[in-house]
Backbone as CSV, one residue per row, in Angstrom:
resi,resn,N_x,N_y,N_z,CA_x,CA_y,CA_z,C_x,C_y,C_z
1,MET,100.996,74.219,128.333,100.608,75.627,128.296,101.001,76.224,126.955
2,ALA,100.128,77.001,126.378,100.366,77.593,125.064,101.442,78.668,125.129
3,LYS,102.177,78.782,124.042,103.210,79.807,123.944,102.553,81.176,124.022
4,TYR,103.154,82.105,124.748,102.659,83.468,124.933,101.314,83.524,125.645
5,ASN,100.913,82.412,126.276,99.698,82.379,127.071,98.469,82.877,126.302
6,VAL,98.332,82.467,125.044,97.199,82.858,124.209,96.089,81.840,124.418
7,THR,94.920,82.327,124.817,93.789,81.431,125.022,92.640,81.840,124.107
8,GLU,91.870,80.855,123.721,90.710,81.118,122.880,89.557,81.603,123.742
9,ARG,88.806,82.549,123.218,87.648,83.044,123.955,86.378,82.421,123.414
10,LYS,85.466,82.152,124.317,84.167,81.638,123.903,83.304,82.830,123.494
11,GLU,82.550,82.651,122.410,81.703,83.742,121.942,80.431,83.806,122.771
12,ARG,80.139,84.993,123.251,78.916,85.201,124.021,77.948,86.023,123.179
13,ASP,76.683,85.870,123.450,75.681,86.601,122.700,75.186,87.775,123.538
14,ALA,75.708,88.954,123.265,75.316,90.148,124.015,74.025,90.713,123.431
15,THR,73.109,91.064,124.306,71.801,91.562,123.854,71.905,92.885,123.110
16,TYR,72.879,93.734,123.479,72.966,95.033,122.811,73.275,94.905,121.314
17,ARG,73.809,93.769,120.902,74.099,93.584,119.470,72.826,93.626,118.629
18,GLN,71.723,93.140,119.204,70.460,93.146,118.455,69.824,94.529,118.397
19,LEU,70.294,95.452,119.219,69.719,96.792,119.257,70.189,97.674,118.099
20,VAL,71.278,97.280,117.442,71.806,98.063,116.328,71.203,97.514,115.039
21,SER,70.517,98.387,114.305,69.870,97.941,113.070,70.911,97.542,112.028
22,PRO,70.559,96.615,111.132,71.506,96.203,110.079,71.996,97.384,109.224
23,ALA,71.110,98.332,108.946,71.506,99.498,108.143,72.545,100.344,108.883
24,LEU,72.319,100.560,110.175,73.268,101.326,110.972,74.583,100.553,111.100
25,MET,74.494,99.239,111.243,75.706,98.402,111.311,76.543,98.577,110.054
26,ASP,75.891,98.509,108.899,76.617,98.657,107.630,77.255,100.039,107.515
27,ASP,76.514,101.065,107.913,77.024,102.433,107.865,78.234,102.596,108.787
28,LEU,78.097,102.124,110.015,79.199,102.226,110.976,80.398,101.380,110.542
29,LYS,80.133,100.224,109.941,81.219,99.365,109.459,82.084,100.130,108.464
30,GLU,81.450,100.791,107.512,82.193,101.555,106.491,82.985,102.689,107.129
31,LYS,82.375,103.373,108.077,83.058,104.487,108.748,84.225,103.995,109.607
32,ILE,84.040,102.850,110.251,85.117,102.261,111.057,86.290,101.894,110.152
33,LEU,85.995,101.244,109.029,87.052,100.880,108.086,87.788,102.121,107.576
34,ASP,87.026,103.174,107.286,87.650,104.406,106.801,88.608,104.984,107.839
35,LEU,88.127,105.108,109.067,88.961,105.708,110.112,90.140,104.821,110.514
36,VAL,89.850,103.588,110.848,90.882,102.707,111.397,91.866,102.253,110.315
37,VAL,91.342,101.866,109.152,92.206,101.287,108.122,92.722,102.331,107.135
38,MET,91.810,103.050,106.488,92.231,103.992,105.446,93.029,105.166,106.026
39,GLN,92.596,105.677,107.163,93.309,106.793,107.792,94.407,106.306,108.751
40,LYS,94.552,104.987,108.809,95.604,104.336,109.608,95.629,104.762,111.077
41,LYS,94.451,104.903,111.661,94.370,105.233,113.090,94.912,104.099,113.951
42,TYR,94.977,102.888,113.393,95.502,101.757,114.160,96.956,101.987,114.582
43,LYS,97.650,102.884,113.907,99.055,103.162,114.248,99.188,103.991,115.530
44,ASP,98.079,104.593,115.949,98.073,105.401,117.170,97.865,104.478,118.369
45,LYS,98.864,104.387,119.218,98.806,103.516,120.399,97.610,103.842,121.296
46,ASN,97.201,105.103,121.282,96.142,105.569,122.177,94.769,105.651,121.511
47,TYR,94.630,105.107,120.298,93.339,105.177,119.619,92.442,104.051,120.127
48,SER,91.638,104.398,121.100,90.777,103.425,121.776,89.409,103.322,121.106
49,ALA,88.643,102.341,121.531,87.263,102.201,121.056,86.466,103.448,121.443
50,LYS,86.798,104.025,122.582,86.109,105.236,123.033,86.396,106.407,122.089
51,LYS,87.646,106.565,121.680,87.991,107.638,120.732,87.329,107.401,119.380
52,LEU,87.301,106.149,118.948,86.641,105.808,117.687,85.154,106.155,117.774
53,ALA,84.521,105.788,118.874,83.095,106.088,119.064,82.854,107.595,119.010
54,THR,83.733,108.354,119.652,83.604,109.815,119.641,83.742,110.344,118.216
55,ASP,84.733,109.848,117.476,84.931,110.271,116.082,83.735,109.927,115.202
56,LEU,83.050,108.845,115.549,81.884,108.410,114.770,80.585,109.050,115.252
57,GLY,80.649,109.732,116.386,79.439,110.335,116.943,78.485,109.290,117.502
58,THR,79.040,108.221,118.045,78.214,107.161,118.619,78.824,106.743,119.959
59,ASN,78.415,105.596,120.462,78.960,105.140,121.749,79.756,103.848,121.578
60,THR,80.484,103.488,122.614,81.361,102.314,122.536,80.582,100.999,122.400
61,ARG,79.384,100.955,122.928,78.573,99.740,122.771,78.256,99.484,121.306
62,TYR,77.932,100.542,120.561,77.639,100.393,119.133,78.894,99.987,118.377
63,VAL,80.015,100.624,118.692,81.288,100.276,118.046,81.603,98.807,118.319
64,SER,81.482,98.408,119.569,81.746,97.030,119.958,80.819,96.058,119.222
65,ALA,79.544,96.401,119.141,78.566,95.543,118.469,78.920,95.377,116.991
66,VAL,79.256,96.471,116.320,79.585,96.420,114.892,80.848,95.586,114.664
67,VAL,81.879,95.834,115.443,83.136,95.097,115.278,82.905,93.607,115.551
68,ASN,82.138,93.289,116.590,81.847,91.897,116.905,81.048,91.211,115.809
69,VAL,79.985,91.851,115.350,79.080,91.230,114.382,79.649,91.247,112.962
70,ARG,80.191,92.369,112.535,80.660,92.497,111.155,82.077,91.978,110.915
71,PHE,82.913,91.998,111.941,84.302,91.550,111.765,84.627,90.291,112.573
72,HIS,83.681,89.844,113.397,83.811,88.610,114.185,85.028,88.619,115.120
73,MET,85.270,89.752,115.748,86.354,89.861,116.738,86.083,91.072,117.614
74,ASN,86.867,91.219,118.668,86.698,92.398,119.510,87.535,93.559,118.954
75,TYR,87.357,94.743,119.522,88.032,95.934,119.008,89.547,95.780,119.006
76,THR,90.103,95.294,120.101,91.560,95.155,120.203,92.095,94.204,119.136
77,SER,91.446,93.077,118.948,91.874,92.123,117.917,91.761,92.732,116.528
78,PHE,90.702,93.507,116.302,90.487,94.176,115.014,91.634,95.127,114.703
79,VAL,91.967,95.986,115.643,93.042,96.961,115.452,94.388,96.241,115.310
80,ASN,94.620,95.243,116.159,95.890,94.520,116.111,96.093,93.780,114.801
81,LYS,95.001,93.324,114.183,95.091,92.631,112.894,95.747,93.539,111.854
82,TYR,95.339,94.801,111.811,95.920,95.737,110.833,97.348,96.117,111.208
83,ARG,97.620,96.191,112.497,98.990,96.459,112.942,99.913,95.326,112.513
84,ILE,99.456,94.095,112.703,100.263,92.921,112.349,100.479,92.862,110.840
85,GLU,99.428,93.137,110.059,99.567,93.113,108.598,100.618,94.120,108.139
86,GLU,100.604,95.317,108.731,101.609,96.311,108.371,102.987,95.866,108.841
87,ALA,103.063,95.300,110.032,104.341,94.817,110.560,104.928,93.744,109.637
88,MET,104.073,92.881,109.103,104.541,91.834,108.202,105.191,92.431,106.959
89,SER,104.603,93.485,106.420,105.212,94.080,105.226,106.511,94.811,105.572
90,ILE,106.578,95.416,106.755,107.814,96.087,107.182,108.913,95.048,107.429
91,LEU,108.552,93.954,108.083,109.538,92.921,108.409,110.156,92.276,107.171
92,THR,109.445,92.296,106.053,109.966,91.673,104.827,110.504,92.701,103.827
93,ASP,110.407,93.974,104.159,110.874,95.042,103.266,112.373,95.277,103.479
94,LYS,113.134,95.179,102.407,114.591,95.346,102.487,114.993,96.703,103.067
95,ARG,114.168,97.715,102.843,114.488,99.056,103.350,114.505,99.105,104.876
96,TYR,113.785,98.180,105.506,113.678,98.181,106.968,114.396,97.004,107.619
97,GLN,115.260,96.318,106.886,115.888,95.102,107.419,116.772,95.349,108.632
98,ASP,117.240,96.581,108.806,118.098,96.869,109.946,117.327,97.329,111.194
99,LEU,116.014,97.481,111.070,115.211,97.872,112.233,115.107,96.720,113.222
100,ARG,115.155,97.044,114.495,114.915,96.046,115.531,113.408,95.739,115.566
101,ILE,113.066,94.576,116.068,111.661,94.165,116.173,110.877,95.181,117.014
102,GLU,111.496,95.691,118.074,110.846,96.683,118.942,110.502,97.952,118.156
103,GLU,111.370,98.337,117.228,111.117,99.533,116.420,109.951,99.305,115.466
104,VAL,109.864,98.107,114.905,108.734,97.757,114.035,107.446,97.792,114.850
105,SER,107.487,97.202,116.035,106.344,97.180,116.939,105.839,98.597,117.203
106,ASP,106.764,99.487,117.490,106.430,100.885,117.758,105.846,101.581,116.522
107,MET,106.419,101.306,115.365,105.955,101.929,114.108,104.504,101.612,113.798
108,VAL,104.078,100.402,114.118,102.726,99.981,113.758,101.694,100.207,114.862
109,GLY,102.134,100.739,116.017,101.167,101.152,117.027,101.054,100.317,118.279
110,PHE,101.939,99.357,118.472,101.873,98.578,119.710,102.532,99.349,120.841
111,ALA,101.957,99.239,122.025,102.460,99.964,123.188,103.736,99.330,123.736
112,ASN,103.880,98.014,123.557,105.085,97.349,124.058,105.372,96.087,123.263
113,ARG,106.585,95.600,123.438,107.065,94.439,122.694,106.258,93.187,123.020
114,GLN,105.891,93.033,124.297,105.164,91.831,124.710,103.812,91.714,124.010
115,SER,103.061,92.817,123.946,101.744,92.742,123.287,101.913,92.514,121.787
116,PHE,102.979,93.062,121.206,103.258,92.834,119.780,103.534,91.353,119.534
117,TYR,104.446,90.782,120.318,104.779,89.365,120.143,103.556,88.472,120.349
118,ALA,102.790,88.730,121.401,101.608,87.906,121.696,100.576,88.004,120.571
119,SER,100.308,89.213,120.088,99.328,89.399,119.005,99.816,88.772,117.709
120,PHE,101.088,88.967,117.412,101.664,88.413,116.183,101.571,86.887,116.220
121,TYR,101.967,86.312,117.347,101.945,84.862,117.482,100.519,84.313,117.388
122,LYS,99.589,85.010,117.995,98.184,84.571,117.968,97.651,84.544,116.532
123,LEU,97.999,85.558,115.748,97.497,85.661,114.374,98.272,84.769,113.404
124,MET,99.602,84.704,113.558,100.442,84.039,112.570,100.973,82.657,112.986
125,GLY,100.993,82.381,114.291,101.502,81.100,114.752,103.019,81.035,114.864
126,ILE,103.681,82.150,114.575,105.131,82.258,114.742,105.448,83.651,115.286
127,THR,106.656,83.832,115.786,107.041,85.142,116.315,107.433,86.077,115.172
128,PRO,107.448,87.388,115.426,107.883,88.338,114.388,109.306,88.039,113.904
129,ARG,110.172,87.650,114.820,111.561,87.341,114.447,111.605,86.129,113.507
130,GLU,110.829,85.100,113.835,110.770,83.917,112.971,110.190,84.279,111.603
131,TYR,109.172,85.123,111.601,108.560,85.556,110.343,109.587,86.275,109.474
132,ARG,110.345,87.181,110.075,111.371,87.925,109.335,112.414,86.966,108.755
133,GLN,112.832,86.009,109.556,113.845,85.046,109.100,113.322,84.186,107.946
134,GLN,112.073,83.785,108.023,111.488,82.943,106.968,111.289,83.701,105.662
135,HIS,111.080,85.021,105.757,110.727,85.790,104.570,111.806,86.750,104.083
136,SER,112.991,86.620,104.612,114.053,87.504,104.133,115.053,86.710,103.315
137,SER,115.631,87.388,102.349,116.652,86.739,101.537,117.976,86.788,102.296
138,PRO,118.849,85.831,102.058,120.134,85.849,102.763,120.916,87.117,102.447
139,ARG,121.521,87.672,103.482,122.286,88.905,103.291,123.635,88.599,102.637
140,ARG,124.075,89.543,101.829,125.398,89.407,101.206,126.449,89.910,102.169
141,ARG,127.636,89.328,102.093,128.719,89.755,102.980,129.760,90.519,102.220
């Protein structure tokens, strides 16, 4: 059994993906990147695909289609990717070396420690604690 019970998903071909024109996909992709990444909405634990769709003036099916087709993942994986990337920089930053892993998890938008560990492990192949240990310099006494 895999650590943290991470399983691979088989890709399915949803018909609604073909309903979104390539031009609209490109437009929505840029807007999604602006909101989620540039405005750091991924840090909000409650920023759902539904809220993103509302902010974009579209529906969740379109958001889902764009994220699936343009980023090759689902909405949750997309948001978690940016959370993990930020967590990685916090975990290796000397200014935050005294933060507990749970505090880092909270800072980047995870609702709980378990989902943080599972997402981190799925993306990086190691736990956040192992990552911090591998990338930190030895402390002086």
